[in-house]
Each structure stands twice: as C-alpha cells, then as structure tokens.
PDB file of C-alpha atoms in Angstrom:
ATOM      1  CA  MET A  15      83.858  23.640 -53.334  1.00  0.00           C
ATOM      2  CA  HIS A  16      80.718  21.572 -53.574  1.00  0.00           C
ATOM      3  CA  ILE A  17      79.574  20.846 -57.077  1.00  0.00           C
ATOM      4  CA  PRO A  18      76.799  18.326 -57.532  1.00  0.00           C
ATOM      5  CA  ILE A  19      77.923  16.183 -60.270  1.00  0.00           C
ATOM      6  CA  ASP A  20      75.662  13.124 -61.930  1.00  0.00           C
ATOM      7  CA  PRO A  21      77.631  10.872 -63.853  1.00  0.00           C
ATOM      8  CA  ALA A  22      74.368   9.333 -65.214  1.00  0.00           C
ATOM      9  CA  ALA A  23      72.937  12.763 -66.523  1.00  0.00           C
ATOM     10  CA  SER A  24      72.730  13.383 -70.064  1.00  0.00           C
ATOM     11  CA  GLU A  25      74.532  16.530 -69.619  1.00  0.00           C
ATOM     12  CA  PRO A  26      78.400  16.260 -69.732  1.00  0.00           C
ATOM     13  CA  ILE A  27      80.460  16.136 -66.505  1.00  0.00           C
ATOM     14  CA  TYR A  28      82.449  19.409 -67.561  1.00  0.00           C
ATOM     15  CA  GLU A  29      79.221  20.998 -68.432  1.00  0.00           C
ATOM     16  CA  GLN A  30      77.673  20.519 -64.907  1.00  0.00           C
ATOM     17  CA  ILE A  31      80.973  21.592 -63.244  1.00  0.00           C
ATOM     18  CA  ARG A  32      80.894  24.808 -65.532  1.00  0.00           C
ATOM     19  CA  THR A  33      77.286  25.420 -64.543  1.00  0.00           C
ATOM     20  CA  GLY A  34      78.096  24.793 -60.907  1.00  0.00           C
ATOM     21  CA  ILE A  35      80.715  27.426 -60.823  1.00  0.00           C
ATOM     22  CA  ALA A  36      78.878  29.791 -62.896  1.00  0.00           C
ATOM     23  CA  GLU A  37      75.517  29.776 -60.685  1.00  0.00           C
ATOM     24  CA  ALA A  38      77.786  30.450 -57.820  1.00  0.00           C
ATOM     25  CA  ILE A  39      79.618  33.171 -59.495  1.00  0.00           C
ATOM     26  CA  VAL A  40      76.273  34.947 -60.567  1.00  0.00           C
ATOM     27  CA  SER A  41      74.522  34.388 -57.285  1.00  0.00           C
ATOM     28  CA  GLY A  42      77.522  35.972 -55.392  1.00  0.00           C
ATOM     29  CA  ARG A  43      78.363  32.917 -53.545  1.00  0.00           C
ATOM     30  CA  LEU A  44      81.964  33.161 -55.129  1.00  0.00           C
ATOM     31  CA  ALA A  45      82.767  36.773 -55.197  1.00  0.00           C
ATOM     32  CA  PRO A  46      84.899  39.047 -57.807  1.00  0.00           C
ATOM     33  CA  GLY A  47      88.775  38.326 -57.528  1.00  0.00           C
ATOM     34  CA  GLU A  48      88.101  35.088 -55.413  1.00  0.00           C
ATOM     35  CA  ALA A  49      90.395  32.473 -56.756  1.00  0.00           C
ATOM     36  CA  LEU A  50      88.717  28.974 -58.066  1.00  0.00           C
ATOM     37  CA  PRO A  51      90.448  25.944 -56.721  1.00  0.00           C
ATOM     38  CA  SER A  52      93.277  24.638 -58.498  1.00  0.00           C
ATOM     39  CA  ILE A  53      92.180  22.249 -61.309  1.00  0.00           C
ATOM     40  CA  ARG A  54      93.914  19.476 -60.014  1.00  0.00           C
ATOM     41  CA  SER A  55      92.419  19.842 -56.572  1.00  0.00           C
ATOM     42  CA  LEU A  56      89.014  20.325 -57.875  1.00  0.00           C
ATOM     43  CA  ALA A  57      89.341  17.309 -60.283  1.00  0.00           C
ATOM     44  CA  ARG A  58      90.519  15.300 -57.287  1.00  0.00           C
ATOM     45  CA  ASP A  59      87.693  16.526 -54.773  1.00  0.00           C
ATOM     46  CA  LEU A  60      84.933  15.702 -57.602  1.00  0.00           C
ATOM     47  CA  ARG A  61      87.022  12.440 -58.652  1.00  0.00           C
ATOM     48  CA  VAL A  62      86.758  13.060 -62.260  1.00  0.00           C
ATOM     49  CA  SER A  63      89.775  13.708 -64.659  1.00  0.00           C
ATOM     50  CA  VAL A  64      91.994  16.800 -65.017  1.00  0.00           C
ATOM     51  CA  ILE A  65      91.147  16.856 -68.344  1.00  0.00           C
ATOM     52  CA  THR A  66      87.369  17.498 -67.744  1.00  0.00           C
ATOM     53  CA  THR A  67      88.042  20.082 -65.008  1.00  0.00           C
ATOM     54  CA  THR A  68      89.951  22.092 -67.453  1.00  0.00           C
ATOM     55  CA  ARG A  69      87.407  21.695 -70.155  1.00  0.00           C
ATOM     56  CA  ALA A  70      84.904  23.402 -67.577  1.00  0.00           C
ATOM     57  CA  TYR A  71      87.284  26.070 -66.450  1.00  0.00           C
ATOM     58  CA  ASN A  72      87.978  26.750 -70.482  1.00  0.00           C
ATOM     59  CA  GLU A  73      84.265  27.345 -70.846  1.00  0.00           C
ATOM     60  CA  LEU A  74      84.272  29.485 -67.931  1.00  0.00           C
ATOM     61  CA  VAL A  75      86.848  31.631 -69.417  1.00  0.00           C
ATOM     62  CA  SER A  76      85.215  31.583 -72.705  1.00  0.00           C
ATOM     63  CA  ASP A  77      82.050  32.688 -70.702  1.00  0.00           C
ATOM     64  CA  GLY A  78      83.998  35.755 -69.398  1.00  0.00           C
ATOM     65  CA  LEU A  79      83.053  34.966 -65.937  1.00  0.00           C
ATOM     66  CA  VAL A  80      86.767  34.055 -64.960  1.00  0.00           C
ATOM     67  CA  VAL A  81      90.103  35.037 -65.981  1.00  0.00           C
ATOM     68  CA  PRO A  82      93.455  32.897 -65.812  1.00  0.00           C
ATOM     69  CA  GLN A  83      96.608  34.433 -64.409  1.00  0.00           C
ATOM     70  CA  GLN A  84      99.582  32.586 -65.354  1.00  0.00           C
ATOM     71  CA  GLY A  85     101.278  31.025 -62.264  1.00  0.00           C
ATOM     72  CA  ARG A  86      98.856  32.251 -60.001  1.00  0.00           C
ATOM     73  CA  GLY A  87      95.291  30.229 -60.929  1.00  0.00           C
ATOM     74  CA  VAL A  88      91.902  31.028 -61.925  1.00  0.00           C
ATOM     75  CA  PHE A  89      90.133  34.295 -60.633  1.00  0.00           C
ATOM     76  CA  VAL A  90      86.276  35.181 -60.579  1.00  0.00           C
ATOM     77  CA  ARG A  91      86.302  38.057 -63.205  1.00  0.00           C
ATOM     78  CA  ASP A  92      86.269  41.397 -61.179  1.00  0.00           C
ATOM     79  CA  GLN A  93      83.692  43.326 -62.995  1.00  0.00           C
ATOM     80  CA  PRO A  94      81.568  41.007 -64.798  1.00  0.00           C
ATOM     81  CA  THR A  95      79.262  43.239 -67.150  1.00  0.00           C
ATOM     82  CA  GLY A  96      75.559  42.824 -67.108  1.00  0.00           C
ATOM     83  CA  ALA A  97      75.603  41.374 -70.498  1.00  0.00           C
ATOM     84  CA  LEU A  98      78.023  38.672 -69.298  1.00  0.00           C
ATOM     85  CA  GLN A  99      75.823  37.905 -66.453  1.00  0.00           C
ATOM     86  CA  GLU A 100      72.872  37.593 -68.561  1.00  0.00           C
ATOM     87  CA  ARG A 101      74.605  35.344 -70.890  1.00  0.00           C
ATOM     88  CA  ALA A 102      75.308  33.366 -67.887  1.00  0.00           C
ATOM     89  CA  ARG A 103      71.993  33.123 -66.645  1.00  0.00           C
ATOM     90  CA  THR A 104      70.833  32.199 -69.998  1.00  0.00           C
ATOM     91  CA  ARG A 105      73.166  29.366 -70.289  1.00  0.00           C
ATOM     92  CA  ILE A 106      72.407  28.160 -66.868  1.00  0.00           C
ATOM     93  CA  SER A 107      68.562  28.676 -67.366  1.00  0.00           C
ATOM     94  CA  GLU A 108      68.867  26.258 -70.477  1.00  0.00           C
ATOM     95  CA  ALA A 109      70.991  23.669 -68.663  1.00  0.00           C
ATOM     96  CA  LEU A 110      68.348  23.507 -66.000  1.00  0.00           C
ATOM     97  CA  ASP A 111      65.366  23.379 -68.602  1.00  0.00           C
ATOM     98  CA  GLU A 112      67.442  20.323 -70.225  1.00  0.00           C
ATOM     99  CA  ALA A 113      67.774  18.662 -67.003  1.00  0.00           C
ATOM    100  CA  THR A 114      64.257  19.129 -66.087  1.00  0.00           C
ATOM    101  CA  ARG A 115      62.976  17.574 -69.524  1.00  0.00           C
ATOM    102  CA  THR A 116      65.757  14.753 -69.059  1.00  0.00           C
ATOM    103  CA  ALA A 117      64.013  13.850 -65.524  1.00  0.00           C
ATOM    104  CA  ARG A 118      60.613  14.216 -67.094  1.00  0.00           C
ATOM    105  CA  ILE A 119      61.220  11.255 -69.502  1.00  0.00           C
ATOM    106  CA  GLY A 120      62.878   9.261 -67.023  1.00  0.00           C
ATOM    107  CA  VAL A 121      59.739   9.649 -64.506  1.00  0.00           C
ATOM    108  CA  CYS A 122      57.739   9.088 -67.717  1.00  0.00           C
ATOM    109  CA  GLN A 123      59.338   5.897 -68.631  1.00  0.00           C
ATOM    110  CA  GLY A 124      59.486   4.447 -65.291  1.00  0.00           C
ATOM    111  CA  ASP A 125      55.758   4.382 -65.309  1.00  0.00           C
TER     112      ASP A 125
END
C-alpha cells in the first residue's frame, strides 16, 4: 500500500497514515471486507515505528472505517454508513486544508 509520508510536515505521521488509508476507503480503492496490511508490514514498508502504525489503525477503528478481528487482522468495514463516510470526508478535508495552509506559509516565508 502506497501512502505518501512527509516527515517534515506539521501533521503527525500517524495522522498522515490514517488520512491516506481513510482516503483509500472513502474513494473505494480499498473495498469493504478487504484486509489492511498488518501493522508490522505497513510499518516496515513506510519505515515508521510499529507504535505509529498502531496509532493510525486505532484512529481508523474509532472513525468506524475499519474493524479489527482478533487473530485475523484489520478489515475495511463492510457497510460504512453515510454518516461515517461523511465524518471521514470531513476529517480528510480538514487535514488537506491544514496541509494547504502549511504549504502557503512555507512559500510565503521562502520569499
């Protein structure tokens, strides 16, 4: 799974991971019932700590976008309701707005 990570961004890495996965779920790139990569394998692929990846997955569970199944892994929720999708879209939009503001500040300071 490709999730762009920017260590220099003001947004924490776990939030960047959460946002990337949430976008994939809401857009349909991750289908209902599909398994997410294991926490360890995603951490290894992204070169981040297991703790960071665990926190991102916990946020996705609290968002209602994924469900953990003991001994099996974490799966995209079968039937995300419209309210859950809307909440995810709102959080994604807020994260993108923050990234845009941060980028503008960086550009203005670079002048």
